[in-house]
mmCIF file of C-alpha atoms in Angstrom:
data_model
loop_
_atom_site.group_PDB
_atom_site.id
_atom_site.type_symbol
_atom_site.label_atom_id
_atom_site.label_comp_id
_atom_site.label_asym_id
_atom_site.label_seq_id
_atom_site.Cartn_x
_atom_site.Cartn_y
_atom_site.Cartn_z
ATOM 1 C CA MET A 1 18.534 68.768 -32.093
ATOM 2 C CA THR A 2 14.242 69.235 -32.184
ATOM 3 C CA THR A 3 11.802 68.132 -30.294
ATOM 4 C CA THR A 4 10.997 65.043 -32.467
ATOM 5 C CA SER A 5 14.576 64.381 -33.274
ATOM 6 C CA ILE A 6 14.675 63.922 -28.926
ATOM 7 C CA ARG A 7 11.325 61.843 -28.567
ATOM 8 C CA TRP A 8 12.728 59.436 -31.309
ATOM 9 C CA ALA A 9 16.447 58.777 -29.723
ATOM 10 C CA ALA A 10 14.851 58.223 -26.277
ATOM 11 C CA ALA A 11 12.371 55.938 -28.191
ATOM 12 C CA SER A 12 15.003 53.919 -29.811
ATOM 13 C CA GLY A 13 16.825 54.104 -27.245
ATOM 14 C CA LEU A 14 14.184 51.966 -24.627
ATOM 15 C CA LEU A 15 13.727 49.680 -27.599
ATOM 16 C CA ILE A 16 16.930 48.588 -27.512
ATOM 17 C CA LEU A 17 17.220 48.275 -23.795
ATOM 18 C CA LEU A 18 13.378 46.387 -23.978
ATOM 19 C CA ALA A 19 14.989 44.106 -26.234
ATOM 20 C CA GLY A 20 18.194 43.305 -23.880
ATOM 21 C CA CYS A 21 15.196 42.172 -21.233
ATOM 22 C CA GLY A 22 14.474 38.523 -20.338
ATOM 23 C CA THR A 23 17.132 37.181 -23.497
ATOM 24 C CA THR A 24 21.292 36.954 -23.056
ATOM 25 C CA SER A 25 23.199 36.275 -26.516
ATOM 26 C CA VAL A 26 25.665 33.504 -26.816
ATOM 27 C CA GLY A 27 28.076 33.141 -29.484
ATOM 28 C CA GLY A 28 25.469 35.995 -31.139
ATOM 29 C CA THR A 29 22.413 32.809 -30.403
ATOM 30 C CA PRO A 30 19.813 34.737 -28.446
ATOM 31 C CA THR A 31 18.845 32.558 -25.513
ATOM 32 C CA THR A 32 17.078 32.797 -22.424
ATOM 33 C CA PRO A 33 17.140 32.590 -19.093
ATOM 34 C CA SER A 34 16.221 29.908 -16.835
ATOM 35 C CA ALA A 35 16.064 29.770 -13.578
ATOM 36 C CA SER A 36 18.369 26.552 -12.919
ATOM 37 C CA PRO A 37 19.194 25.109 -15.913
ATOM 38 C CA VAL A 38 19.778 20.362 -16.200
ATOM 39 C CA PRO A 39 23.287 20.403 -15.759
ATOM 40 C CA LYS A 40 25.024 18.217 -18.390
ATOM 41 C CA VAL A 41 25.407 14.357 -16.975
ATOM 42 C CA ASP A 42 26.008 11.019 -20.074
ATOM 43 C CA ALA A 43 23.042 9.010 -17.983
ATOM 44 C CA CYS A 44 25.388 6.019 -20.319
ATOM 45 C CA THR A 45 28.073 6.370 -18.414
ATOM 46 C CA VAL A 46 27.360 7.735 -15.243
ATOM 47 C CA LEU A 47 28.679 4.205 -13.715
ATOM 48 C CA ASN A 48 31.097 2.920 -14.082
ATOM 49 C CA GLU A 49 32.546 -1.525 -15.874
ATOM 50 C CA GLN A 50 33.097 -2.490 -12.012
ATOM 51 C CA GLU A 51 29.931 -0.028 -10.751
ATOM 52 C CA LEU A 52 27.608 -1.650 -13.398
ATOM 53 C CA SER A 53 28.989 -4.873 -12.726
ATOM 54 C CA SER A 54 28.320 -4.636 -8.429
ATOM 55 C CA ILE A 55 25.109 -4.308 -9.323
ATOM 56 C CA GLY A 56 25.079 -7.254 -11.536
ATOM 57 C CA GLN A 57 24.464 -4.874 -14.852
ATOM 58 C CA PRO A 58 26.875 -5.979 -18.042
ATOM 59 C CA ALA A 59 29.157 -2.618 -18.916
ATOM 60 C CA GLN A 60 27.300 -2.085 -22.169
ATOM 61 C CA PRO A 61 23.864 -0.574 -22.422
ATOM 62 C CA HIS A 62 21.468 -3.270 -23.254
ATOM 63 C CA GLU A 63 19.216 0.131 -25.018
ATOM 64 C CA LYS A 64 19.563 3.831 -25.573
ATOM 65 C CA LEU A 65 16.298 5.507 -24.254
ATOM 66 C CA ASP A 66 15.206 9.082 -25.915
ATOM 67 C CA LYS A 67 11.092 8.196 -24.546
ATOM 68 C CA ARG A 68 8.735 11.981 -23.206
ATOM 69 C CA GLY A 69 11.816 13.903 -23.396
ATOM 70 C CA GLU A 70 14.137 11.515 -21.364
ATOM 71 C CA VAL A 71 17.121 10.498 -22.386
ATOM 72 C CA GLY A 72 19.196 7.457 -20.774
ATOM 73 C CA CYS A 73 20.535 4.832 -21.518
ATOM 74 C CA SER A 74 19.159 0.722 -20.321
ATOM 75 C CA TRP A 75 20.810 -2.416 -19.442
ATOM 76 C CA GLN A 76 19.433 -5.952 -18.478
ATOM 77 C CA GLY A 77 21.548 -8.085 -15.643
ATOM 78 C CA PRO A 78 20.345 -11.477 -14.786
ATOM 79 C CA ASP A 79 17.915 -10.728 -11.689
ATOM 80 C CA TYR A 80 16.798 -6.932 -13.046
ATOM 81 C CA GLY A 81 17.150 -4.011 -15.572
ATOM 82 C CA VAL A 82 18.195 -0.940 -14.335
ATOM 83 C CA ALA A 83 17.157 2.263 -17.073
ATOM 84 C CA LEU A 84 19.468 5.519 -15.324
ATOM 85 C CA THR A 85 17.792 8.287 -17.122
ATOM 86 C CA VAL A 86 18.066 13.319 -17.034
ATOM 87 C CA ASP A 87 14.766 14.910 -17.742
ATOM 88 C CA ALA A 88 14.959 18.636 -18.726
ATOM 89 C CA ALA A 89 11.624 18.702 -18.566
ATOM 90 C CA ARG A 90 10.601 17.846 -15.415
ATOM 91 C CA LYS A 91 10.093 18.580 -11.785
ATOM 92 C CA LEU A 92 10.441 16.839 -8.316
ATOM 93 C CA GLU A 93 7.089 18.589 -8.061
ATOM 94 C CA GLU A 94 5.341 16.747 -11.236
ATOM 95 C CA TYR A 95 5.949 13.434 -8.927
ATOM 96 C CA LEU A 96 5.141 15.229 -5.352
ATOM 97 C CA ASN A 97 1.668 16.861 -6.220
ATOM 98 C CA LYS A 98 0.321 14.036 -8.137
ATOM 99 C CA PRO A 99 -3.341 12.967 -6.680
ATOM 100 C CA GLN A 100 -3.288 10.464 -3.473
ATOM 101 C CA GLY A 101 -3.286 6.369 -3.897
ATOM 102 C CA THR A 102 -1.502 6.665 -7.539
ATOM 103 C CA TYR A 103 1.747 5.447 -6.170
ATOM 104 C CA VAL A 104 1.788 1.920 -3.981
ATOM 105 C CA LYS A 105 4.335 3.530 -2.190
ATOM 106 C CA SER A 106 5.645 6.863 -2.234
ATOM 107 C CA GLN A 107 8.051 8.730 -0.256
ATOM 108 C CA LEU A 108 9.866 11.849 -0.284
ATOM 109 C CA ASN A 109 13.608 11.489 0.243
ATOM 110 C CA SER A 110 16.679 12.365 0.623
ATOM 111 C CA ILE A 111 20.127 10.603 -1.202
ATOM 112 C CA ASN A 112 23.306 11.371 0.465
ATOM 113 C CA GLY A 113 22.356 14.519 0.466
ATOM 114 C CA ARG A 114 20.146 15.152 -2.941
ATOM 115 C CA ARG A 115 16.729 15.970 -2.595
ATOM 116 C CA GLY A 116 14.639 12.632 -4.130
ATOM 117 C CA PHE A 117 10.713 10.409 -4.199
ATOM 118 C CA LEU A 118 10.731 6.753 -4.254
ATOM 119 C CA SER A 119 8.138 5.367 -6.385
ATOM 120 C CA GLN A 120 6.367 1.518 -6.928
ATOM 121 C CA ALA A 121 3.359 2.294 -9.135
ATOM 122 C CA PHE A 122 1.151 -1.027 -8.409
ATOM 123 C CA LYS A 123 0.788 -3.465 -6.499
ATOM 124 C CA GLY A 124 2.709 -6.636 -6.105
ATOM 125 C CA ASN A 125 4.591 -4.746 -8.867
ATOM 126 C CA ASP A 126 8.627 -5.571 -9.466
ATOM 127 C CA GLU A 127 9.938 -2.368 -9.876
ATOM 128 C CA CYS A 128 10.638 0.959 -8.125
ATOM 129 C CA ALA A 129 11.873 4.365 -9.467
ATOM 130 C CA GLU A 130 14.222 7.014 -7.601
ATOM 131 C CA PHE A 131 13.780 10.492 -8.687
ATOM 132 C CA MET A 132 16.222 12.328 -7.424
ATOM 133 C CA GLU A 133 16.982 16.875 -8.227
ATOM 134 C CA LEU A 134 19.254 17.302 -10.600
ATOM 135 C CA GLY A 135 19.420 21.332 -11.252
ATOM 136 C CA GLY A 136 16.126 22.131 -12.956
ATOM 137 C CA GLY A 137 15.139 18.444 -13.805
ATOM 138 C CA LEU A 138 15.614 15.240 -12.868
ATOM 139 C CA PHE A 139 17.865 12.134 -12.945
ATOM 140 C CA ASN A 140 15.485 9.435 -13.284
ATOM 141 C CA ILE A 141 16.624 5.601 -11.503
ATOM 142 C CA ARG A 142 14.002 2.501 -13.026
ATOM 143 C CA LEU A 143 14.639 -0.903 -11.453
ATOM 144 C CA THR A 144 12.712 -3.945 -12.432
ATOM 145 C CA TYR A 145 13.720 -7.518 -11.483
ATOM 146 C CA ALA A 146 13.061 -9.953 -14.543
ATOM 147 C CA ALA A 147 10.880 -12.497 -13.970
ATOM 148 C CA ALA A 148 12.427 -15.526 -12.416
ATOM 149 C CA TYR A 149 13.703 -12.716 -9.257
ATOM 150 C CA ALA A 150 10.126 -11.457 -9.040
ATOM 151 C CA GLY A 151 9.394 -11.645 -5.093
ATOM 152 C CA LYS A 152 13.074 -12.082 -4.223
ATOM 153 C CA GLY A 153 14.112 -9.221 -3.153
ATOM 154 C CA ASP A 154 12.111 -5.272 -2.958
ATOM 155 C CA PRO A 155 13.199 -3.659 -6.433
ATOM 156 C CA CYS A 156 12.959 -0.102 -3.937
ATOM 157 C CA VAL A 157 16.367 -0.968 -1.695
ATOM 158 C CA ASP A 158 17.457 -1.731 -5.176
ATOM 159 C CA VAL A 159 16.847 1.303 -6.515
ATOM 160 C CA GLU A 160 18.135 2.989 -3.348
ATOM 161 C CA ARG A 161 21.614 1.267 -3.508
ATOM 162 C CA VAL A 162 21.760 2.073 -7.240
ATOM 163 C CA ALA A 163 21.212 5.824 -6.328
ATOM 164 C CA LYS A 164 23.849 6.102 -4.000
ATOM 165 C CA LEU A 165 26.294 4.393 -6.482
ATOM 166 C CA VAL A 166 25.427 7.692 -8.595
ATOM 167 C CA GLU A 167 23.860 10.520 -7.035
ATOM 168 C CA PRO A 168 28.438 11.693 -6.067
ATOM 169 C CA LYS A 169 28.391 11.418 -9.697
ATOM 170 C CA LEU A 170 25.889 13.860 -10.574
ATOM 171 C CA PRO A 171 26.982 17.500 -9.997
ATOM 172 C CA LYS A 172 25.463 19.750 -7.301
#
């Protein structure tokens, strides 16, 4: 073997090694590893019929959701509506790092030991949201009072109650 052949063989070997960095192959399809993948969770079935009934929601979803990277379902009960979604694109820090005054009510919290963030966007709003960490993404719960129920309760208390039902069903 000549010096040139040895150099080509070494360079080819190095290229093969470098080509493998940062990717893995699953079934022949190259994938890029992520720090924390989002576990597969079906937000539309995370609560069973009895649990939905306990929070005043019908068994069948009102609407399937797929907006801005959030996928899930919403239900509309007589007093309030609930939306449950999985968001693989955002992290909790995006909500935590919003400028002061973005939310009327906001707090970093823990739902059954899982890191979360509670927020209410507008003063006098009959809506509240809980965002819980789910791997490298979020599980979101939004609760909105019906017009006839407005002012009769605290949507943030109610959304936390829903979050405590949902959280044990999420992968750790």
